[in-house]
Short mmCIF file of C-alpha atoms and ligand atoms in Angstrom, two decimals:
data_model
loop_
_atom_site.label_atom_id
_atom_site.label_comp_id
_atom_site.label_asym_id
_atom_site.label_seq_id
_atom_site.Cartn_x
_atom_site.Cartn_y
_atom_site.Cartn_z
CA UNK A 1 0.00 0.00 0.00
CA UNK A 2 1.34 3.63 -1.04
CA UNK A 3 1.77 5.21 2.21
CA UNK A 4 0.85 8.66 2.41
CA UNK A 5 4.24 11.39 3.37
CA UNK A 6 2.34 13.35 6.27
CA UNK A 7 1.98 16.93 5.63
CA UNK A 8 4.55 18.75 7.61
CA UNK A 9 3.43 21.59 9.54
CA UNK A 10 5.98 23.85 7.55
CA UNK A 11 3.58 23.43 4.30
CA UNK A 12 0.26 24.07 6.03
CA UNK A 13 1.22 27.49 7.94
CA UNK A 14 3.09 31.10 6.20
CA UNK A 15 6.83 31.80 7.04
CA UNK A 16 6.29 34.56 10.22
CA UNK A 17 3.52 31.86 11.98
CA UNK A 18 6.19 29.10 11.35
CA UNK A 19 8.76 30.89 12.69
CA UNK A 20 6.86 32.23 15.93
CA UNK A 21 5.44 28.43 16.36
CA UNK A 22 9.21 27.49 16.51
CA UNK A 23 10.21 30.33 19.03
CA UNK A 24 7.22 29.52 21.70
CA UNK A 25 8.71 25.69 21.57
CA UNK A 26 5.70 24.15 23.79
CA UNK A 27 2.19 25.19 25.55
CA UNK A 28 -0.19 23.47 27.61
CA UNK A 29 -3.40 24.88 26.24
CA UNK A 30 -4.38 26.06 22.87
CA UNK A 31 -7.15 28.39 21.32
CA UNK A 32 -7.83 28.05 17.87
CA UNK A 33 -10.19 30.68 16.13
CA UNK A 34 -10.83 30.01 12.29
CA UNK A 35 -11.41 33.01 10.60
CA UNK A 36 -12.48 34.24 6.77
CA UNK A 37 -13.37 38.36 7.06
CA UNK A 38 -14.62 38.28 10.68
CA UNK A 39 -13.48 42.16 11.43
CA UNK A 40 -16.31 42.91 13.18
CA UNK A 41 -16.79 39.95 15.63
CA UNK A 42 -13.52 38.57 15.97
CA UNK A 43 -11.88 41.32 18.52
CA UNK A 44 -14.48 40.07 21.13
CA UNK A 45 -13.86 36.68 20.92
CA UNK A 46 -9.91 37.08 21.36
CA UNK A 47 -10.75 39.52 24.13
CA UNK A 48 -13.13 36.42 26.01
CA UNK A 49 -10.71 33.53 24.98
CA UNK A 50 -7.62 35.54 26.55
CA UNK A 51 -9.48 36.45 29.25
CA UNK A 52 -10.74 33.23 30.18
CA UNK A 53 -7.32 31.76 29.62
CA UNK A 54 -6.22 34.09 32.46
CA UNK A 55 -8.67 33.45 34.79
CA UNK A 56 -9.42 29.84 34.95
CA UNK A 57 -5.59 28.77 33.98
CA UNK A 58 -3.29 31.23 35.19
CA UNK A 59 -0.55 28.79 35.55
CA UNK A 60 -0.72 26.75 32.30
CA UNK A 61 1.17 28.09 29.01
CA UNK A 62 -1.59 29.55 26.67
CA UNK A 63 -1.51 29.70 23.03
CA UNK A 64 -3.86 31.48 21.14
CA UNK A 65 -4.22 30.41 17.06
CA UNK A 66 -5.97 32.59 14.62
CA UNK A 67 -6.29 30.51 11.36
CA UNK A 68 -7.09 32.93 8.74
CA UNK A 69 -8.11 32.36 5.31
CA UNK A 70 -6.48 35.06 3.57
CA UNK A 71 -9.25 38.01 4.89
CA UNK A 72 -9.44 40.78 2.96
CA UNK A 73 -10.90 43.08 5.65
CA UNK A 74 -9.19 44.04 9.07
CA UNK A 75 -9.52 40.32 10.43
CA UNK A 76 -5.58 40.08 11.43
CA UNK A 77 -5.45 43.43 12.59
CA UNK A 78 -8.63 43.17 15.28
CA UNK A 79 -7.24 40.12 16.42
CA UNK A 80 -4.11 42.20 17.04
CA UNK A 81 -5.82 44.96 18.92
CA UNK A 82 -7.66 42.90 20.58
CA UNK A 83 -4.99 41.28 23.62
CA UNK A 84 -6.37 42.52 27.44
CA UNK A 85 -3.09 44.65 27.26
CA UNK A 86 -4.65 46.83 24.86
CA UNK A 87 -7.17 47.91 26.81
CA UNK A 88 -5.83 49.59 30.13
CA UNK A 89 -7.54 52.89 29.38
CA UNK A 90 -10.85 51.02 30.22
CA UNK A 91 -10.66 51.09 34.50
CA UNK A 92 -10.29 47.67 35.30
CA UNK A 93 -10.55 45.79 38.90
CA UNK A 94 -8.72 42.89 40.07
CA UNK A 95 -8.19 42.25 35.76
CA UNK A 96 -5.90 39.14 35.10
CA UNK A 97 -3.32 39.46 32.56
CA UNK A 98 -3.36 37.35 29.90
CA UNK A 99 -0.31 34.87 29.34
CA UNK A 100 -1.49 33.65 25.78
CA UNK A 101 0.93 34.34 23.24
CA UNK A 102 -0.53 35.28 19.87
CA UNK A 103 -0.09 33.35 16.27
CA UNK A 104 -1.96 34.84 13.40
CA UNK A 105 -1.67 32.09 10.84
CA UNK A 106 -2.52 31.72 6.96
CA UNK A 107 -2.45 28.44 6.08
CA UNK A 108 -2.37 27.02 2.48
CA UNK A 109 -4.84 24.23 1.16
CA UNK A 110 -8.15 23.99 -0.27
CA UNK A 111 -9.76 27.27 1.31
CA UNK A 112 -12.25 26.30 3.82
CA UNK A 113 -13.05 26.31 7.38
CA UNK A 114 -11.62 22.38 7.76
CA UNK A 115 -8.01 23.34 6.36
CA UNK A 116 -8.39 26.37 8.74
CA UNK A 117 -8.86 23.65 11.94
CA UNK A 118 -6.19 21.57 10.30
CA UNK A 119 -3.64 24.05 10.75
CA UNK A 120 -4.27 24.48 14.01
CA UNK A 121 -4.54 20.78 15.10
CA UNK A 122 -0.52 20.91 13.86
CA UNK A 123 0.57 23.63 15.72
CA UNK A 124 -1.43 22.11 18.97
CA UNK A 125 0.76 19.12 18.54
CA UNK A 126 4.08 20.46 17.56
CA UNK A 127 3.47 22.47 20.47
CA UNK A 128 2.46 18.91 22.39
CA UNK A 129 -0.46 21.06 24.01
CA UNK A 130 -2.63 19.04 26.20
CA UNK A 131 -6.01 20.55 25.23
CA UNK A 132 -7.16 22.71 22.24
CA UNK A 133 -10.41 24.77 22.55
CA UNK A 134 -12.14 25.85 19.34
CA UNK A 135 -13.75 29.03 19.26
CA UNK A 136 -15.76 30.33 16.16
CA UNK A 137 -14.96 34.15 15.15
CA UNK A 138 -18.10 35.31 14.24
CA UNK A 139 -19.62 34.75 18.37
CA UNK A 140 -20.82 37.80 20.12
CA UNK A 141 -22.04 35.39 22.76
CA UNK A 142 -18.73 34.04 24.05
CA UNK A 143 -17.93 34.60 27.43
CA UNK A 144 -14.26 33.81 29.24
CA UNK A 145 -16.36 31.00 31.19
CA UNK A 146 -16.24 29.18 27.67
CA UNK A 147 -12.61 28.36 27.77
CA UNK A 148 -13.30 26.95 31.29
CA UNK A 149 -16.31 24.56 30.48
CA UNK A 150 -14.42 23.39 26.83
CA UNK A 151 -11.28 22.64 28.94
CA UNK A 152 -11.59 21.72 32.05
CA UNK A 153 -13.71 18.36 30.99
CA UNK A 154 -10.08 17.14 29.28
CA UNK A 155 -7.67 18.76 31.76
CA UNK A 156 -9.44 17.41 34.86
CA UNK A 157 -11.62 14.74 33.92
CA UNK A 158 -10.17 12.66 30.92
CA UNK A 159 -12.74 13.37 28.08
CA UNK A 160 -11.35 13.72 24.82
CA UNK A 161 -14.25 15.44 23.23
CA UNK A 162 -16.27 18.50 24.64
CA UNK A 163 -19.16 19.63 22.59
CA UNK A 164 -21.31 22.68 22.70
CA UNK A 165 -24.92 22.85 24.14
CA UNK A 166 -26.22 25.87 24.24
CA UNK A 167 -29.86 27.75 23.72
CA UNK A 168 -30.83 28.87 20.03
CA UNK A 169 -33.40 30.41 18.36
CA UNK A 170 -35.80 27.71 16.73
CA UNK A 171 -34.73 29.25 13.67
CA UNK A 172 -31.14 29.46 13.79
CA UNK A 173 -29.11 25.67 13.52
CA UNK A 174 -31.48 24.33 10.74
CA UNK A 175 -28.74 22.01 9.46
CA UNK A 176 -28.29 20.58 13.13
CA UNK A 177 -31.79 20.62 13.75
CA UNK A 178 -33.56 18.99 10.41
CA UNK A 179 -30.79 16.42 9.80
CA UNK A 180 -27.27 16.28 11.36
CA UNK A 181 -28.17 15.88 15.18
CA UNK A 182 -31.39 13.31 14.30
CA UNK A 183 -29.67 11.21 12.16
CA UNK A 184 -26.14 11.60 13.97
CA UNK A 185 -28.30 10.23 17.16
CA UNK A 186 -30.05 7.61 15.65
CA UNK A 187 -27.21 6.23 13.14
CA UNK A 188 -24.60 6.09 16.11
CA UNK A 189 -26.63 5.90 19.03
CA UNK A 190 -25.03 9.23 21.15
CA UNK A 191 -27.14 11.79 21.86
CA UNK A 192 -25.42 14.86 21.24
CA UNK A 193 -27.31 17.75 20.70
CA UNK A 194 -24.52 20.38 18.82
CA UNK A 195 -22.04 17.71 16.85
CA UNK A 196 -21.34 20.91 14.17
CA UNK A 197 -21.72 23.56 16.64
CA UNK A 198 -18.44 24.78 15.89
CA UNK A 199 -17.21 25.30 19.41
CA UNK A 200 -15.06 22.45 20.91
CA UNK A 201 -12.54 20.85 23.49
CA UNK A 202 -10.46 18.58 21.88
CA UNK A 203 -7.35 15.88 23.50
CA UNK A 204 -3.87 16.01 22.75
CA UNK A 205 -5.14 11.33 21.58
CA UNK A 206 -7.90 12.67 19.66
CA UNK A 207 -5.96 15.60 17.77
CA UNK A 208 -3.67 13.04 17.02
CA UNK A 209 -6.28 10.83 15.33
CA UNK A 210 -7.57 13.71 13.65
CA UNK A 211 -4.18 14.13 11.86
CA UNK A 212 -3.62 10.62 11.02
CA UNK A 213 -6.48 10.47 8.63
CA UNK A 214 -6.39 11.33 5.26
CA UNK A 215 -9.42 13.61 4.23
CA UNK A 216 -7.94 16.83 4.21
CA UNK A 217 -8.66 16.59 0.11
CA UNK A 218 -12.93 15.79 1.00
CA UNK A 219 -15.08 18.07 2.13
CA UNK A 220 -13.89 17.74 5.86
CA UNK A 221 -11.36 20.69 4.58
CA UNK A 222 -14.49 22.94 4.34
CA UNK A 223 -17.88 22.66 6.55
CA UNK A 224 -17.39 18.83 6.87
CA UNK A 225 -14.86 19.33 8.92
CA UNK A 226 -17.37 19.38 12.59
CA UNK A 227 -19.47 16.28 11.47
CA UNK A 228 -16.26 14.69 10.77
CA UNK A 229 -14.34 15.53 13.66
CA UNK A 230 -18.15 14.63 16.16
CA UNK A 231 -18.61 10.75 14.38
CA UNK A 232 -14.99 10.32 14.29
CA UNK A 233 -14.44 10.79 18.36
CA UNK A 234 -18.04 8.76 18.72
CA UNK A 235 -17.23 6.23 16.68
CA UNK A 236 -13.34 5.60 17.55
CA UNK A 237 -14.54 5.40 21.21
CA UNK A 238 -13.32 8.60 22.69
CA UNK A 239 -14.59 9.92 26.07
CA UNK A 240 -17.15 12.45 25.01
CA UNK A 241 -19.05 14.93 27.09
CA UNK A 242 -21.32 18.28 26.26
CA UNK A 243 -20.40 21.64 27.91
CA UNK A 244 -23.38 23.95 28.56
CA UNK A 245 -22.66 27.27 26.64
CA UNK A 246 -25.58 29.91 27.57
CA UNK A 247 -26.91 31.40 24.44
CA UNK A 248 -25.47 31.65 21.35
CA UNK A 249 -25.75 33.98 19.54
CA UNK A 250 -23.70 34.96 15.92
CA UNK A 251 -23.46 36.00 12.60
CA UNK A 252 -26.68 33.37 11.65
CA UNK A 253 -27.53 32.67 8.05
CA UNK A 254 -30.73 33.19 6.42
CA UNK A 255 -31.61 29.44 5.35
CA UNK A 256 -32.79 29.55 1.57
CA UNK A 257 -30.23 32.74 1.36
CA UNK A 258 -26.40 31.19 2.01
CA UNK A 259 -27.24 27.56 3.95
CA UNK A 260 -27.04 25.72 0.49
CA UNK A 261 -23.45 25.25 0.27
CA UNK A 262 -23.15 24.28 3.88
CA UNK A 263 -25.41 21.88 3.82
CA UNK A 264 -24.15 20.25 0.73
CA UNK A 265 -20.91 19.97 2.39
CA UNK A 266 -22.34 18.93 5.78
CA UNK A 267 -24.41 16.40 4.29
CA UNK A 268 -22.23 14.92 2.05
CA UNK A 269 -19.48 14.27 4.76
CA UNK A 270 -22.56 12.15 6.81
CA UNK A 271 -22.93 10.16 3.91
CA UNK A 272 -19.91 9.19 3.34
CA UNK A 273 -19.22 8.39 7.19
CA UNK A 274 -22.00 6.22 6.62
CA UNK A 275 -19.80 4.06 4.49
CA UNK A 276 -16.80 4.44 6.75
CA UNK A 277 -18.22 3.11 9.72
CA UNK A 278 -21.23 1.08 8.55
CA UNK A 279 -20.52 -1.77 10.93
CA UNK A 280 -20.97 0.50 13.70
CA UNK A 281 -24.69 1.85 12.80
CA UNK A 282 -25.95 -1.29 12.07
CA UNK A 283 -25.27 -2.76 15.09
CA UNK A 284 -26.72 0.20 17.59
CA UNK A 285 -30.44 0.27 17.85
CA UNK A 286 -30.93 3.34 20.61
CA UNK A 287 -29.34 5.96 21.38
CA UNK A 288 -28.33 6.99 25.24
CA UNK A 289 -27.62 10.34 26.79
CA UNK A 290 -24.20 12.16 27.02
CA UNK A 291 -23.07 13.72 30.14
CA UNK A 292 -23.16 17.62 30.63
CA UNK A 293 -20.84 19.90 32.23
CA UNK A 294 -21.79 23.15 33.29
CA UNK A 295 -24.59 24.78 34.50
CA UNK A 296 -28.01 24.94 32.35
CA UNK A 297 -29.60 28.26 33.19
CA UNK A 298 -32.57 29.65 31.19
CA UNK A 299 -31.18 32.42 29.20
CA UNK A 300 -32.76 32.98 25.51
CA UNK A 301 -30.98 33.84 22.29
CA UNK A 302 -32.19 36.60 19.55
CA UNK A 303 -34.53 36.20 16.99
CA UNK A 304 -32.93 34.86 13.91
CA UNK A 305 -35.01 36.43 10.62
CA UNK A 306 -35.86 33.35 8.24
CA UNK A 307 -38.04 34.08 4.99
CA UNK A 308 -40.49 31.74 4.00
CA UNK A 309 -41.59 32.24 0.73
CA UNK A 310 -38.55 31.53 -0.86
CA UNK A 311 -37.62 27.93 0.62
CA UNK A 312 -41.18 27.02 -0.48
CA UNK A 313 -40.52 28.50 -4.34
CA UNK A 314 -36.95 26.55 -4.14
CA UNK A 315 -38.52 22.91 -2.60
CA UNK A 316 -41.18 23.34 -5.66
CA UNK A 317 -38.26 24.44 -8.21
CA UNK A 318 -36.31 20.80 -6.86
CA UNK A 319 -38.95 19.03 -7.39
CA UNK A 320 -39.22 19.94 -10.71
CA UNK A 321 -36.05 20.01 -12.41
CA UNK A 322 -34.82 16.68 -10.27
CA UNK A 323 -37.70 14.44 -11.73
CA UNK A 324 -35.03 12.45 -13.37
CA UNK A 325 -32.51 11.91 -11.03
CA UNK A 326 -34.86 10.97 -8.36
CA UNK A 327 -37.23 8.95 -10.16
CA UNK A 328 -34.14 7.11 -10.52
CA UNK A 329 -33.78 5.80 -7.28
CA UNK A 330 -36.70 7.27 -4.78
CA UNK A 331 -39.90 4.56 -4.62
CA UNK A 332 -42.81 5.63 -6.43
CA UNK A 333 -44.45 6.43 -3.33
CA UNK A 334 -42.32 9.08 -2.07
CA UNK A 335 -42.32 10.74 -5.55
CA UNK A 336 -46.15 11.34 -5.12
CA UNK A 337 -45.53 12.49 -1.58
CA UNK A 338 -43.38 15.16 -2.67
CA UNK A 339 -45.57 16.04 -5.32
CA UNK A 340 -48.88 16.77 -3.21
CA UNK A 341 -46.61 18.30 -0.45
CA UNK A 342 -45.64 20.92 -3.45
CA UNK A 343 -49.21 21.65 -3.70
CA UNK A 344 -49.86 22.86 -0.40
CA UNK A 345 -50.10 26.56 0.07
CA UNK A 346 -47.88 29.06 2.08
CA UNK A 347 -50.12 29.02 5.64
CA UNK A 348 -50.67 24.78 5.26
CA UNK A 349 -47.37 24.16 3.84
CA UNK A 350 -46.52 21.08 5.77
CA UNK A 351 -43.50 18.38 5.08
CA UNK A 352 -44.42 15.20 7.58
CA UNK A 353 -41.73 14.24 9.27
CA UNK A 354 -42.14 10.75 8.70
CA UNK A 355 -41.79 11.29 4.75
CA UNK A 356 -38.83 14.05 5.42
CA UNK A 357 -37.10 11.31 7.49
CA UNK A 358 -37.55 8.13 5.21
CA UNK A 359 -36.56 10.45 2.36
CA UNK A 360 -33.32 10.83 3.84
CA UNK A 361 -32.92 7.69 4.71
CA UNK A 362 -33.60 7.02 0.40
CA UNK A 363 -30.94 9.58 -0.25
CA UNK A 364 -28.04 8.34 2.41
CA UNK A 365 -28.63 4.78 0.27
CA UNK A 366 -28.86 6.10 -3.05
CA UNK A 367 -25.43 8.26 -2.04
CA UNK A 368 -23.91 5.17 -1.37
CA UNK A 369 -24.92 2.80 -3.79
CA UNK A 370 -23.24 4.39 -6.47
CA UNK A 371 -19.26 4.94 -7.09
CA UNK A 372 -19.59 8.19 -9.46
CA UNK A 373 -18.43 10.59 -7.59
CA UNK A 374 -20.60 13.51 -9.76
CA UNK A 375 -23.34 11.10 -8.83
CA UNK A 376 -23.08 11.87 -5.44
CA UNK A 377 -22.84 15.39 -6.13
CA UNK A 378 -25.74 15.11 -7.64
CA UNK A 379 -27.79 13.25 -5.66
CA UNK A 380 -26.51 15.83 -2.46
CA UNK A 381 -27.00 19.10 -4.28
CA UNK A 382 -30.35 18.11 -5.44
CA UNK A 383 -31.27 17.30 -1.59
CA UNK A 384 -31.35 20.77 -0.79
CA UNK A 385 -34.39 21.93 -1.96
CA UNK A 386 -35.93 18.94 0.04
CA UNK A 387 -33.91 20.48 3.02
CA UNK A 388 -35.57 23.81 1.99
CA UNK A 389 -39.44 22.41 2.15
CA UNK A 390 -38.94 20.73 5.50
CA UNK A 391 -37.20 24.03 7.34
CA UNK A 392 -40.12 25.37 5.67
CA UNK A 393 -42.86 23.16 7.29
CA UNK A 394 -40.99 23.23 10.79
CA UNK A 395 -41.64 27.17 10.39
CA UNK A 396 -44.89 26.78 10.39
CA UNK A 397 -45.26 24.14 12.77
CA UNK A 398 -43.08 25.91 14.84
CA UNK A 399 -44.70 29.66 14.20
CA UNK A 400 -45.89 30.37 17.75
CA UNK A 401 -44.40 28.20 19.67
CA UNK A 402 -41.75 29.10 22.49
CA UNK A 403 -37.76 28.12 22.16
CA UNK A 404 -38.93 25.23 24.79
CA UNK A 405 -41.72 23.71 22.89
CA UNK A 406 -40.17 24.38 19.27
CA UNK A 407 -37.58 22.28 20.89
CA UNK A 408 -39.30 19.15 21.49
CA UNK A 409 -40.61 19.18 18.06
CA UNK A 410 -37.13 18.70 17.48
CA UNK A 411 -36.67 15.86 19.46
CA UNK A 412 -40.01 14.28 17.82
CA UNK A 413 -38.51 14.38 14.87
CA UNK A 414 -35.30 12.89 16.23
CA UNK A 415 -37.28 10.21 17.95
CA UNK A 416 -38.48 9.23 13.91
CA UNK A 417 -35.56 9.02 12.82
CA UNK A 418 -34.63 6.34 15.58
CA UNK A 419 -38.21 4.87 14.76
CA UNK A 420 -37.62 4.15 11.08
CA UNK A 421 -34.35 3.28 11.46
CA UNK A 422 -35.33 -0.31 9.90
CA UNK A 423 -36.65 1.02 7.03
CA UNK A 424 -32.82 2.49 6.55
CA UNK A 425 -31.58 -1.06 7.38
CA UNK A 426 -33.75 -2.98 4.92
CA UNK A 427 -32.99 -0.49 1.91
CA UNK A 428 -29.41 -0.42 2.73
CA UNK A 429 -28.71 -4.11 2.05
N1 GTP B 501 -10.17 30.16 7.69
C1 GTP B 501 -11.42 29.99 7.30
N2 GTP B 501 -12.38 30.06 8.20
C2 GTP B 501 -13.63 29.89 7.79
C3 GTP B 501 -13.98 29.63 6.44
N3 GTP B 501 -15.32 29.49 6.37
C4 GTP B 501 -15.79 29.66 7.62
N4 GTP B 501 -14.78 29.91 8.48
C5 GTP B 501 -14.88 30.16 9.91
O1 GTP B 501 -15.59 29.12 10.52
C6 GTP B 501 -16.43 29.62 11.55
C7 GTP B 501 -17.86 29.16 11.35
O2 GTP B 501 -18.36 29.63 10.12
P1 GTP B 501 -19.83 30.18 9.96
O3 GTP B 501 -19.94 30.60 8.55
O4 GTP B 501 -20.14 31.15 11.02
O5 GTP B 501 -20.68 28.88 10.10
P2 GTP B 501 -21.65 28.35 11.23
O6 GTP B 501 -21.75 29.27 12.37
O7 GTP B 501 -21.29 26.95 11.49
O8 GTP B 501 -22.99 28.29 10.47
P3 GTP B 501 -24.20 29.29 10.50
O9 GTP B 501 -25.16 28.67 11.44
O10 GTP B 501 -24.65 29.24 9.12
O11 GTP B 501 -23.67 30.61 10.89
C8 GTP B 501 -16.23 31.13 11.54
O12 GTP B 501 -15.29 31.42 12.53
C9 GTP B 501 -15.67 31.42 10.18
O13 GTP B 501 -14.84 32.54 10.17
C10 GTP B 501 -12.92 29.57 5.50
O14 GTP B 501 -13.13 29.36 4.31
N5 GTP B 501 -11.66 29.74 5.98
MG1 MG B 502 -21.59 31.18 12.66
#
């Protein structure tokens, strides 16, 4: 077999982050924020990471990583501004001074939020770091108390594998809501409720692991890159654990506006997980609890704005110009489910969840049956609009409900796809 020559971290990062890697030698903890034009938001989250670096691990040597993808805004420069010594005009009591040292990398790659974590998974272990927290750039929710609850889990406790929980809106998270938690929880049994949250803790074993594999040419170089890094800890049997957030609240997408790409992306790296650890799934037939650290108080997040109208127009558009390719492998009978669901109107547009979950379950076979990779593209892309009509019908299910009750329509729906997980097994093979 042609064994792969690791990337060395010298071809992932620029000359000046190299060199500054080189100089700091070693560091207990490190914070990695990805970043792509995040001017605005990213200031604040340096400002909470170092912070929170200061306060809850004074005596451990900090690191903190911006990964940037070549920004064309004043990305580098915020995150510049941003270190607590910068801001002694502001009267300050008892303030801890941070002992992070700053990298600003740019690393090279297929551009893309993965390649972006990659980078800073190599400098965590050429600087053997014992934990590495995750923060996205575009938070304005993050608090210092983050970098406790992602850390402290692995320092103290031996989990590998901290995910977020925190309170959304009931429209923001449609990707983790509609599909990637549901399925996630009833493919691999582990119930956890933010696997692409984009905040993490993450062990010096499992970073490790994460290197070893060879998908930094996939999708798990661009949004694939949380699902991945979620089944892979599951599924290799790493310790995993939640960490309760607050709110959060960020720079959220308009569905039917910029989700599509995502969620092509997203879904695609599921799939092909599905493959890659098939023997697992079939064997797990319920899914159990994970533990939570922190404590879950009842704050709420902002509205996000979602527009209805168009996710309806784009489901019927699908519908339409897919007719071939999914006549090609979807049973008759969920063709003519589609099809009357396309005639509903705006105020009783409603996708049941039972067809919305057996129609992913027809897609995540049809994905894998075939070798051609354009196929799959195919087969993925076209999925959106489906993705479109059922964020559409949870809108209106959801329209007056409270962030608590939206919520267990959410877990209805996961609860489905747990139910009709036979119906995946049988048409799998
Ligand atoms: N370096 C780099 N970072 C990226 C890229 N794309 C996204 N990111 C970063 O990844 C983080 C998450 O991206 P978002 O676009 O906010 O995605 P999200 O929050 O998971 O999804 P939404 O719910 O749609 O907001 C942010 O910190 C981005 O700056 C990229 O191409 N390169
Ligand atoms: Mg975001």
């Amino acid at each position: 077999m042609r064994t792969k020559k690791k990337k060395n971290i010298l071809d992932i990062i620029d000359e000046e982050a190299k060199r500054q890697i080189e100089e700091i030698e070693q560091a207990d903890i490190v914070v990695g924020i990805p970043s792509f034009n995040n001017e605005k938001t990213i200031g604040h989250v340096v400002k909470a990471a170092e912070y929170g670096l200061a306060k809850y691990f004074p005596n451990q040597k900090a690191v903190l990583v911006n990964s940037d993808g070549g920004s064309t805004d004043r990305t580098k420069e915020a995150v510049r501004d941003a270190g607590v010594y910068h801001h002694l005009h502001t009267i300050l009591i008892d303030h801890p001074v941070s002992p992070a040292a700053q990298v600003i990398a740019t690393y090279n790659g297929i551009p893309g939020k993965g390649s972006a974590l990659r980078a800073i998974f190599e400098i965590a272990d050429r600087l053997g770091a014992k934990v590495c927290v995750l923060l996205d750039s575009d938070l304005r929710s993050v608090t210092p108390e983050w970098i406790e609850l992602l850390a402290r889990p692995i320092i103290r406790r031996g989990y590998d594998y901290v995910a977020p929980y925190y309170s959304r809106h009931k429209y923001d998270g449609t990707i983790t809501n509609m599909i990637v938690y549901p399925l996630t929880r009833a493919l691999y049994g582990k119930r956890v409720r933010q696997p692409i949250g984009g905040d993490f803790g993450i062990s010096k074993r499992l970073i490790k692991t994460f290197l070893e594999k060879d998908v930094w040419n996939t999708d798990v170089a661009r949004y694939g890159i949380d699902i991945w890094m979620t089944t892979v800890a599951i599924n290799e049997d790493f310790r995993i654990c939640q960490a309760f957030l607050g709110a959060k609240i960020h720079d959220a997408k308009d569905p039917s506006k910029s989700l599509g790409p995502m969620f092509k992306q997203v879904v695609a790296t599921v799939f092909r997980l599905m493959k890659e650890y098939e023997n697992r799934w079939k064997e797990v037939k319920e899914s159990t609890p994970t533990a939570m650290y922190g404590f879950v108080s009842e704050v709420y997040p902002e509205p996000v704005e979602i527009t209805l109208e168009p996710m309806i127009e784009k489901f019927r558009i699908g519908l339409k110009e897919n007719e071939t390719l999914w006549s090609s492998f979807l049973p008759k009978e969920r063709l003519d489910e589609l099809s009357s669901i396309a005639s509903l109107s705006t105020e009783k547009f409603n996708f049941p969840v039972e067809v919305w979950v057996k129609t992913v379950y027809d897609f995540a076979v049809a994905f894998n049956k075939t070798e051609d990779t354009s196929q799959k593209e195919r087969i993925v892309e076209s999925m959106t609009s489906l993705y479109f009509g059922r964020v559409a019908s949870f809108v209106v299910e959801s329209k007056d409900l409270k962030t608590y009750d939206a919520e267990l329509l959410i877990e209805t729906q996961a609860l489905k796809f747990e139910e009709l997980k036979p119906y995946l097994l049988e048409k799998w093979g």
